[in-house]
Amino acid sequence: MSPKKPISNSSTLISSKFVEKEIKKEGKKCKKRKQKKKLGTKGVVYFSHIPHGFYEEAVKSYCSQFGKVTGVHLPKSKKGNSRGYGFVEFQHQEVAQIVAETMNNYLMYGKILKAKYIPPSEQRPGVMRRAQFWDNKERAIKENEKTIHLMTRKLKPKEELAKVKRMCKNVEKHHEKLKSLGLDYEFQVESAPAVKTEDKEQNME
């Protein structure tokens, strides 16, 4: 009997690499299946050029006339302001498609609203935050309070003069713009608006 030939190291390496590749492929397929299960059959509409004032509750109430809304997510900046785009999730894909077709290029508050249907296969899990209305509400309130304080605070004499100078420059710009349009019209600011100023005695101290 002839002696058995020893198995070469190269063949074992090739077989092990092949097995590793097959395992990775199966793992990727399982991940895709899980993602599809998570996504389900719900339809999502992506909105852009959203006008100021058309926020979560208004979006939900408006879109609910087409069908059941299961989630609204309008991303916000660090200051709590809307970024001008968002996602609306509907219970049925057919409803989402109708909304995208109906609302695309829709004129709203002086802006042309853009709407695009996103099928489940293109949706990213985790992007949609279901029913989180008034996101970052506390942060937005704080920023509004800061703005109100800056607009209503007492101005120092230097700050008041700077404000009046800015107003005069703006008036000159408007005059030049009217002249460029062929309109011979001028207007003047007789007096600066009523501004709260601190007493000069306090500033001198």
PDB file of C-alpha atoms in Angstrom:
ATOM      1  CA  MET A   1       0.000   0.000   0.000  1.00  0.00           C
ATOM      2  CA  SER A   2       1.226   3.440  -0.938  1.00  0.00           C
ATOM      3  CA  PRO A   3       1.651   5.861   1.955  1.00  0.00           C
ATOM      4  CA  LYS A   4      -0.937   8.624   2.344  1.00  0.00           C
ATOM      5  CA  LYS A   5       0.131  11.989   1.019  1.00  0.00           C
ATOM      6  CA  PRO A   6       0.252  14.700   3.682  1.00  0.00           C
ATOM      7  CA  ILE A   7      -2.213  17.574   3.243  1.00  0.00           C
ATOM      8  CA  SER A   8      -0.400  20.695   2.126  1.00  0.00           C
ATOM      9  CA  ASN A   9      -0.569  23.862   4.208  1.00  0.00           C
ATOM     10  CA  SER A  10      -1.688  25.900   1.172  1.00  0.00           C
ATOM     11  CA  SER A  11      -4.857  23.826   0.743  1.00  0.00           C
ATOM     12  CA  THR A  12      -5.774  24.225   4.412  1.00  0.00           C
ATOM     13  CA  LEU A  13      -5.266  27.994   4.177  1.00  0.00           C
ATOM     14  CA  ILE A  14      -7.483  28.231   1.091  1.00  0.00           C
ATOM     15  CA  SER A  15     -10.240  26.207   2.729  1.00  0.00           C
ATOM     16  CA  SER A  16     -10.112  28.294   5.941  1.00  0.00           C
ATOM     17  CA  LYS A  17     -10.296  31.569   3.970  1.00  0.00           C
ATOM     18  CA  PHE A  18     -13.231  30.251   1.975  1.00  0.00           C
ATOM     19  CA  VAL A  19     -15.072  29.303   5.189  1.00  0.00           C
ATOM     20  CA  GLU A  20     -14.418  32.764   6.700  1.00  0.00           C
ATOM     21  CA  LYS A  21     -15.801  34.486   3.600  1.00  0.00           C
ATOM     22  CA  GLU A  22     -18.930  32.335   3.656  1.00  0.00           C
ATOM     23  CA  ILE A  23     -19.486  33.080   7.353  1.00  0.00           C
ATOM     24  CA  LYS A  24     -19.157  36.832   6.706  1.00  0.00           C
ATOM     25  CA  LYS A  25     -21.629  36.632   3.823  1.00  0.00           C
ATOM     26  CA  GLU A  26     -24.166  34.818   5.993  1.00  0.00           C
ATOM     27  CA  GLY A  27     -23.670  37.386   8.753  1.00  0.00           C
ATOM     28  CA  LYS A  28     -24.336  40.293   6.368  1.00  0.00           C
ATOM     29  CA  LYS A  29     -27.456  38.573   5.036  1.00  0.00           C
ATOM     30  CA  CYS A  30     -28.763  38.084   8.587  1.00  0.00           C
ATOM     31  CA  LYS A  31     -28.169  41.778   9.377  1.00  0.00           C
ATOM     32  CA  LYS A  32     -30.078  42.850   6.260  1.00  0.00           C
ATOM     33  CA  ARG A  33     -32.977  40.556   7.177  1.00  0.00           C
ATOM     34  CA  LYS A  34     -33.113  41.986  10.702  1.00  0.00           C
ATOM     35  CA  GLN A  35     -33.070  45.554   9.359  1.00  0.00           C
ATOM     36  CA  LYS A  36     -35.934  44.770   6.973  1.00  0.00           C
ATOM     37  CA  LYS A  37     -37.950  43.317   9.851  1.00  0.00           C
ATOM     38  CA  LYS A  38     -37.318  46.448  11.944  1.00  0.00           C
ATOM     39  CA  LEU A  39     -38.345  48.762   9.103  1.00  0.00           C
ATOM     40  CA  GLY A  40     -41.642  46.991   8.515  1.00  0.00           C
ATOM     41  CA  THR A  41     -44.157  48.291   5.997  1.00  0.00           C
ATOM     42  CA  LYS A  42     -44.467  51.914   7.117  1.00  0.00           C
ATOM     43  CA  GLY A  43     -43.901  54.746   4.663  1.00  0.00           C
ATOM     44  CA  VAL A  44     -41.792  57.828   5.340  1.00  0.00           C
ATOM     45  CA  VAL A  45     -41.926  61.200   3.593  1.00  0.00           C
ATOM     46  CA  TYR A  46     -38.931  63.530   3.605  1.00  0.00           C
ATOM     47  CA  PHE A  47     -39.849  67.249   3.671  1.00  0.00           C
ATOM     48  CA  SER A  48     -37.471  70.111   2.879  1.00  0.00           C
ATOM     49  CA  HIS A  49     -37.860  73.915   2.652  1.00  0.00           C
ATOM     50  CA  ILE A  50     -40.196  73.735   5.657  1.00  0.00           C
ATOM     51  CA  PRO A  51     -41.371  77.288   6.477  1.00  0.00           C
ATOM     52  CA  HIS A  52     -40.939  78.929   9.874  1.00  0.00           C
ATOM     53  CA  GLY A  53     -43.860  78.139  12.168  1.00  0.00           C
ATOM     54  CA  PHE A  54     -44.726  74.803  10.559  1.00  0.00           C
ATOM     55  CA  TYR A  55     -43.468  72.649  13.425  1.00  0.00           C
ATOM     56  CA  GLU A  56     -44.147  69.178  14.893  1.00  0.00           C
ATOM     57  CA  GLU A  57     -47.719  69.584  16.100  1.00  0.00           C
ATOM     58  CA  ALA A  58     -48.755  71.563  13.023  1.00  0.00           C
ATOM     59  CA  VAL A  59     -47.112  68.995  10.730  1.00  0.00           C
ATOM     60  CA  LYS A  60     -48.847  66.112  12.499  1.00  0.00           C
ATOM     61  CA  SER A  61     -52.290  67.727  12.455  1.00  0.00           C
ATOM     62  CA  TYR A  62     -51.933  68.712   8.777  1.00  0.00           C
ATOM     63  CA  CYS A  63     -50.645  65.321   7.577  1.00  0.00           C
ATOM     64  CA  SER A  64     -53.238  63.424   9.628  1.00  0.00           C
ATOM     65  CA  GLN A  65     -55.913  64.411   7.116  1.00  0.00           C
ATOM     66  CA  PHE A  66     -54.290  61.977   4.648  1.00  0.00           C
ATOM     67  CA  GLY A  67     -53.925  59.060   7.071  1.00  0.00           C
ATOM     68  CA  LYS A  68     -52.569  57.939  10.422  1.00  0.00           C
ATOM     69  CA  VAL A  69     -49.244  59.571  11.341  1.00  0.00           C
ATOM     70  CA  THR A  70     -47.033  57.358  13.515  1.00  0.00           C
ATOM     71  CA  GLY A  71     -44.064  59.690  13.907  1.00  0.00           C
ATOM     72  CA  VAL A  72     -42.677  63.158  13.219  1.00  0.00           C
ATOM     73  CA  HIS A  73     -39.032  64.183  13.459  1.00  0.00           C
ATOM     74  CA  LEU A  74     -37.840  67.716  12.654  1.00  0.00           C
ATOM     75  CA  PRO A  75     -34.105  68.048  13.421  1.00  0.00           C
ATOM     76  CA  LYS A  76     -33.106  71.156  15.353  1.00  0.00           C
ATOM     77  CA  SER A  77     -29.936  73.163  15.803  1.00  0.00           C
ATOM     78  CA  LYS A  78     -28.073  73.672  19.079  1.00  0.00           C
ATOM     79  CA  LYS A  79     -30.168  76.770  19.726  1.00  0.00           C
ATOM     80  CA  GLY A  80     -33.404  74.840  19.278  1.00  0.00           C
ATOM     81  CA  ASN A  81     -34.251  76.288  15.860  1.00  0.00           C
ATOM     82  CA  SER A  82     -35.671  74.151  13.073  1.00  0.00           C
ATOM     83  CA  ARG A  83     -33.204  73.131  10.343  1.00  0.00           C
ATOM     84  CA  GLY A  84     -35.870  73.415   7.644  1.00  0.00           C
ATOM     85  CA  TYR A  85     -36.278  69.711   6.897  1.00  0.00           C
ATOM     86  CA  GLY A  86     -37.842  66.683   8.548  1.00  0.00           C
ATOM     87  CA  PHE A  87     -39.409  63.242   8.307  1.00  0.00           C
ATOM     88  CA  VAL A  88     -43.037  62.165   8.699  1.00  0.00           C
ATOM     89  CA  GLU A  89     -43.854  58.491   9.169  1.00  0.00           C
ATOM     90  CA  PHE A  90     -47.227  57.074   8.088  1.00  0.00           C
ATOM     91  CA  GLN A  91     -48.784  53.753   9.008  1.00  0.00           C
ATOM     92  CA  HIS A  92     -49.285  52.776   5.350  1.00  0.00           C
ATOM     93  CA  GLN A  93     -46.901  53.187   2.410  1.00  0.00           C
ATOM     94  CA  GLU A  94     -49.716  54.074   0.007  1.00  0.00           C
ATOM     95  CA  VAL A  95     -50.658  57.075   2.141  1.00  0.00           C
ATOM     96  CA  ALA A  96     -47.040  58.269   2.245  1.00  0.00           C
ATOM     97  CA  GLN A  97     -46.813  58.071  -1.556  1.00  0.00           C
ATOM     98  CA  ILE A  98     -50.005  60.128  -1.951  1.00  0.00           C
ATOM     99  CA  VAL A  99     -48.714  62.745   0.517  1.00  0.00           C
ATOM    100  CA  ALA A 100     -45.378  63.041  -1.325  1.00  0.00           C
ATOM    101  CA  GLU A 101     -47.117  63.518  -4.682  1.00  0.00           C
ATOM    102  CA  THR A 102     -49.661  65.992  -3.292  1.00  0.00           C
ATOM    103  CA  MET A 103     -47.330  68.096  -1.115  1.00  0.00           C
ATOM    104  CA  ASN A 104     -44.350  68.328  -3.481  1.00  0.00           C
ATOM    105  CA  ASN A 105     -43.904  71.897  -4.834  1.00  0.00           C
ATOM    106  CA  TYR A 106     -46.728  73.058  -2.552  1.00  0.00           C
ATOM    107  CA  LEU A 107     -46.645  76.795  -1.780  1.00  0.00           C
ATOM    108  CA  MET A 108     -46.814  77.364   1.969  1.00  0.00           C
ATOM    109  CA  TYR A 109     -46.081  80.593   3.867  1.00  0.00           C
ATOM    110  CA  GLY A 110     -44.201  81.995   0.878  1.00  0.00           C
ATOM    111  CA  LYS A 111     -41.988  78.911   0.468  1.00  0.00           C
ATOM    112  CA  ILE A 112     -42.187  76.049  -2.025  1.00  0.00           C
ATOM    113  CA  LEU A 113     -42.334  72.881   0.072  1.00  0.00           C
ATOM    114  CA  LYS A 114     -40.482  69.825  -1.238  1.00  0.00           C
ATOM    115  CA  ALA A 115     -41.668  66.290  -0.453  1.00  0.00           C
ATOM    116  CA  LYS A 116     -40.078  62.955  -1.340  1.00  0.00           C
ATOM    117  CA  TYR A 117     -41.299  59.441  -0.573  1.00  0.00           C
ATOM    118  CA  ILE A 118     -38.743  57.125   1.069  1.00  0.00           C
ATOM    119  CA  PRO A 119     -39.574  53.409   0.661  1.00  0.00           C
ATOM    120  CA  PRO A 120     -38.750  50.948   3.490  1.00  0.00           C
ATOM    121  CA  SER A 121     -35.755  49.583   1.566  1.00  0.00           C
ATOM    122  CA  GLU A 122     -34.080  53.038   1.649  1.00  0.00           C
ATOM    123  CA  GLN A 123     -35.012  53.951   5.223  1.00  0.00           C
ATOM    124  CA  ARG A 124     -32.286  53.984   7.847  1.00  0.00           C
ATOM    125  CA  PRO A 125     -33.203  52.413  11.187  1.00  0.00           C
ATOM    126  CA  GLY A 126     -32.901  54.870  14.070  1.00  0.00           C
ATOM    127  CA  VAL A 127     -33.346  58.024  11.977  1.00  0.00           C
ATOM    128  CA  MET A 128     -37.049  58.243  12.670  1.00  0.00           C
ATOM    129  CA  ARG A 129     -37.936  59.290  16.201  1.00  0.00           C
ATOM    130  CA  ARG A 130     -41.524  58.327  16.715  1.00  0.00           C
ATOM    131  CA  ALA A 131     -43.897  60.801  18.304  1.00  0.00           C
ATOM    132  CA  GLN A 132     -41.213  63.034  19.845  1.00  0.00           C
ATOM    133  CA  PHE A 133     -43.037  66.306  19.514  1.00  0.00           C
ATOM    134  CA  TRP A 134     -41.556  69.598  20.726  1.00  0.00           C
ATOM    135  CA  ASP A 135     -38.015  68.260  20.608  1.00  0.00           C
ATOM    136  CA  ASN A 136     -35.535  70.452  22.558  1.00  0.00           C
ATOM    137  CA  LYS A 137     -38.402  72.607  23.822  1.00  0.00           C
ATOM    138  CA  GLU A 138     -36.619  73.674  27.024  1.00  0.00           C
ATOM    139  CA  ARG A 139     -33.497  74.718  25.123  1.00  0.00           C
ATOM    140  CA  ALA A 140     -35.587  76.716  22.638  1.00  0.00           C
ATOM    141  CA  ILE A 141     -37.386  78.525  25.479  1.00  0.00           C
ATOM    142  CA  LYS A 142     -34.056  79.497  27.077  1.00  0.00           C
ATOM    143  CA  GLU A 143     -32.757  80.908  23.779  1.00  0.00           C
ATOM    144  CA  ASN A 144     -35.970  82.921  23.337  1.00  0.00           C
ATOM    145  CA  GLU A 145     -35.580  84.344  26.841  1.00  0.00           C
ATOM    146  CA  LYS A 146     -32.004  85.427  26.036  1.00  0.00           C
ATOM    147  CA  THR A 147     -33.166  87.163  22.845  1.00  0.00           C
ATOM    148  CA  ILE A 148     -35.995  88.962  24.676  1.00  0.00           C
ATOM    149  CA  HIS A 149     -33.545  90.135  27.345  1.00  0.00           C
ATOM    150  CA  LEU A 150     -31.140  91.529  24.721  1.00  0.00           C
ATOM    151  CA  MET A 151     -33.946  93.363  22.894  1.00  0.00           C
ATOM    152  CA  THR A 152     -35.578  94.900  25.991  1.00  0.00           C
ATOM    153  CA  ARG A 153     -32.584  95.635  28.221  1.00  0.00           C
ATOM    154  CA  LYS A 154     -31.530  99.170  29.107  1.00  0.00           C
ATOM    155  CA  LEU A 155     -28.970 100.580  26.684  1.00  0.00           C
ATOM    156  CA  LYS A 156     -25.925 102.615  27.635  1.00  0.00           C
ATOM    157  CA  PRO A 157     -25.417 106.002  25.887  1.00  0.00           C
ATOM    158  CA  LYS A 158     -22.661 104.551  23.650  1.00  0.00           C
ATOM    159  CA  GLU A 159     -24.887 101.651  22.650  1.00  0.00           C
ATOM    160  CA  GLU A 160     -27.764 104.030  21.922  1.00  0.00           C
ATOM    161  CA  LEU A 161     -25.556 106.169  19.638  1.00  0.00           C
ATOM    162  CA  ALA A 162     -24.330 103.070  17.796  1.00  0.00           C
ATOM    163  CA  LYS A 163     -27.922 101.967  17.271  1.00  0.00           C
ATOM    164  CA  VAL A 164     -28.922 105.360  15.838  1.00  0.00           C
ATOM    165  CA  LYS A 165     -25.905 105.312  13.477  1.00  0.00           C
ATOM    166  CA  ARG A 166     -26.922 101.882  12.192  1.00  0.00           C
ATOM    167  CA  MET A 167     -30.442 103.154  11.548  1.00  0.00           C
ATOM    168  CA  CYS A 168     -29.113 106.159   9.602  1.00  0.00           C
ATOM    169  CA  LYS A 169     -26.927 103.892   7.443  1.00  0.00           C
ATOM    170  CA  ASN A 170     -29.922 101.690   6.680  1.00  0.00           C
ATOM    171  CA  VAL A 171     -31.956 104.758   5.658  1.00  0.00           C
ATOM    172  CA  GLU A 172     -29.174 105.841   3.257  1.00  0.00           C
ATOM    173  CA  LYS A 173     -29.093 102.365   1.710  1.00  0.00           C
ATOM    174  CA  HIS A 174     -32.848 102.505   1.123  1.00  0.00           C
ATOM    175  CA  HIS A 175     -32.507 105.933  -0.518  1.00  0.00           C
ATOM    176  CA  GLU A 176     -29.828 104.609  -2.895  1.00  0.00           C
ATOM    177  CA  LYS A 177     -31.945 101.581  -3.728  1.00  0.00           C
ATOM    178  CA  LEU A 178     -34.942 103.776  -4.576  1.00  0.00           C
ATOM    179  CA  LYS A 179     -32.773 105.978  -6.815  1.00  0.00           C
ATOM    180  CA  SER A 180     -31.434 102.924  -8.672  1.00  0.00           C
ATOM    181  CA  LEU A 181     -35.041 101.897  -9.353  1.00  0.00           C
ATOM    182  CA  GLY A 182     -35.789 105.358 -10.775  1.00  0.00           C
ATOM    183  CA  LEU A 183     -37.908 106.545  -7.856  1.00  0.00           C
ATOM    184  CA  ASP A 184     -37.308 110.109  -6.655  1.00  0.00           C
ATOM    185  CA  TYR A 185     -38.469 109.661  -3.098  1.00  0.00           C
ATOM    186  CA  GLU A 186     -36.738 110.392   0.182  1.00  0.00           C
ATOM    187  CA  PHE A 187     -37.733 109.879   3.770  1.00  0.00           C
ATOM    188  CA  GLN A 188     -36.080 110.796   7.029  1.00  0.00           C
ATOM    189  CA  VAL A 189     -36.106 109.457  10.537  1.00  0.00           C
ATOM    190  CA  GLU A 190     -37.096 112.492  12.586  1.00  0.00           C
ATOM    191  CA  SER A 191     -36.227 110.992  15.925  1.00  0.00           C
ATOM    192  CA  ALA A 192     -34.741 107.778  17.208  1.00  0.00           C
ATOM    193  CA  PRO A 193     -37.161 105.253  18.694  1.00  0.00           C
ATOM    194  CA  ALA A 194     -37.820 105.355  22.397  1.00  0.00           C
ATOM    195  CA  VAL A 195     -34.929 103.500  23.990  1.00  0.00           C
ATOM    196  CA  LYS A 196     -34.434 102.792  27.662  1.00  0.00           C
ATOM    197  CA  THR A 197     -31.091 104.209  28.764  1.00  0.00           C
ATOM    198  CA  GLU A 198     -29.260 104.089  32.032  1.00  0.00           C
ATOM    199  CA  ASP A 199     -28.685 107.316  33.918  1.00  0.00           C
ATOM    200  CA  LYS A 200     -25.456 109.090  32.993  1.00  0.00           C
ATOM    201  CA  GLU A 201     -24.659 109.550  36.668  1.00  0.00           C
ATOM    202  CA  GLN A 202     -24.536 105.773  37.150  1.00  0.00           C
ATOM    203  CA  ASN A 203     -22.201 105.425  34.151  1.00  0.00           C
ATOM    204  CA  MET A 204     -19.902 108.157  35.449  1.00  0.00           C
ATOM    205  CA  GLU A 205     -19.629 106.325  38.744  1.00  0.00           C
TER     206      GLU A 205
END
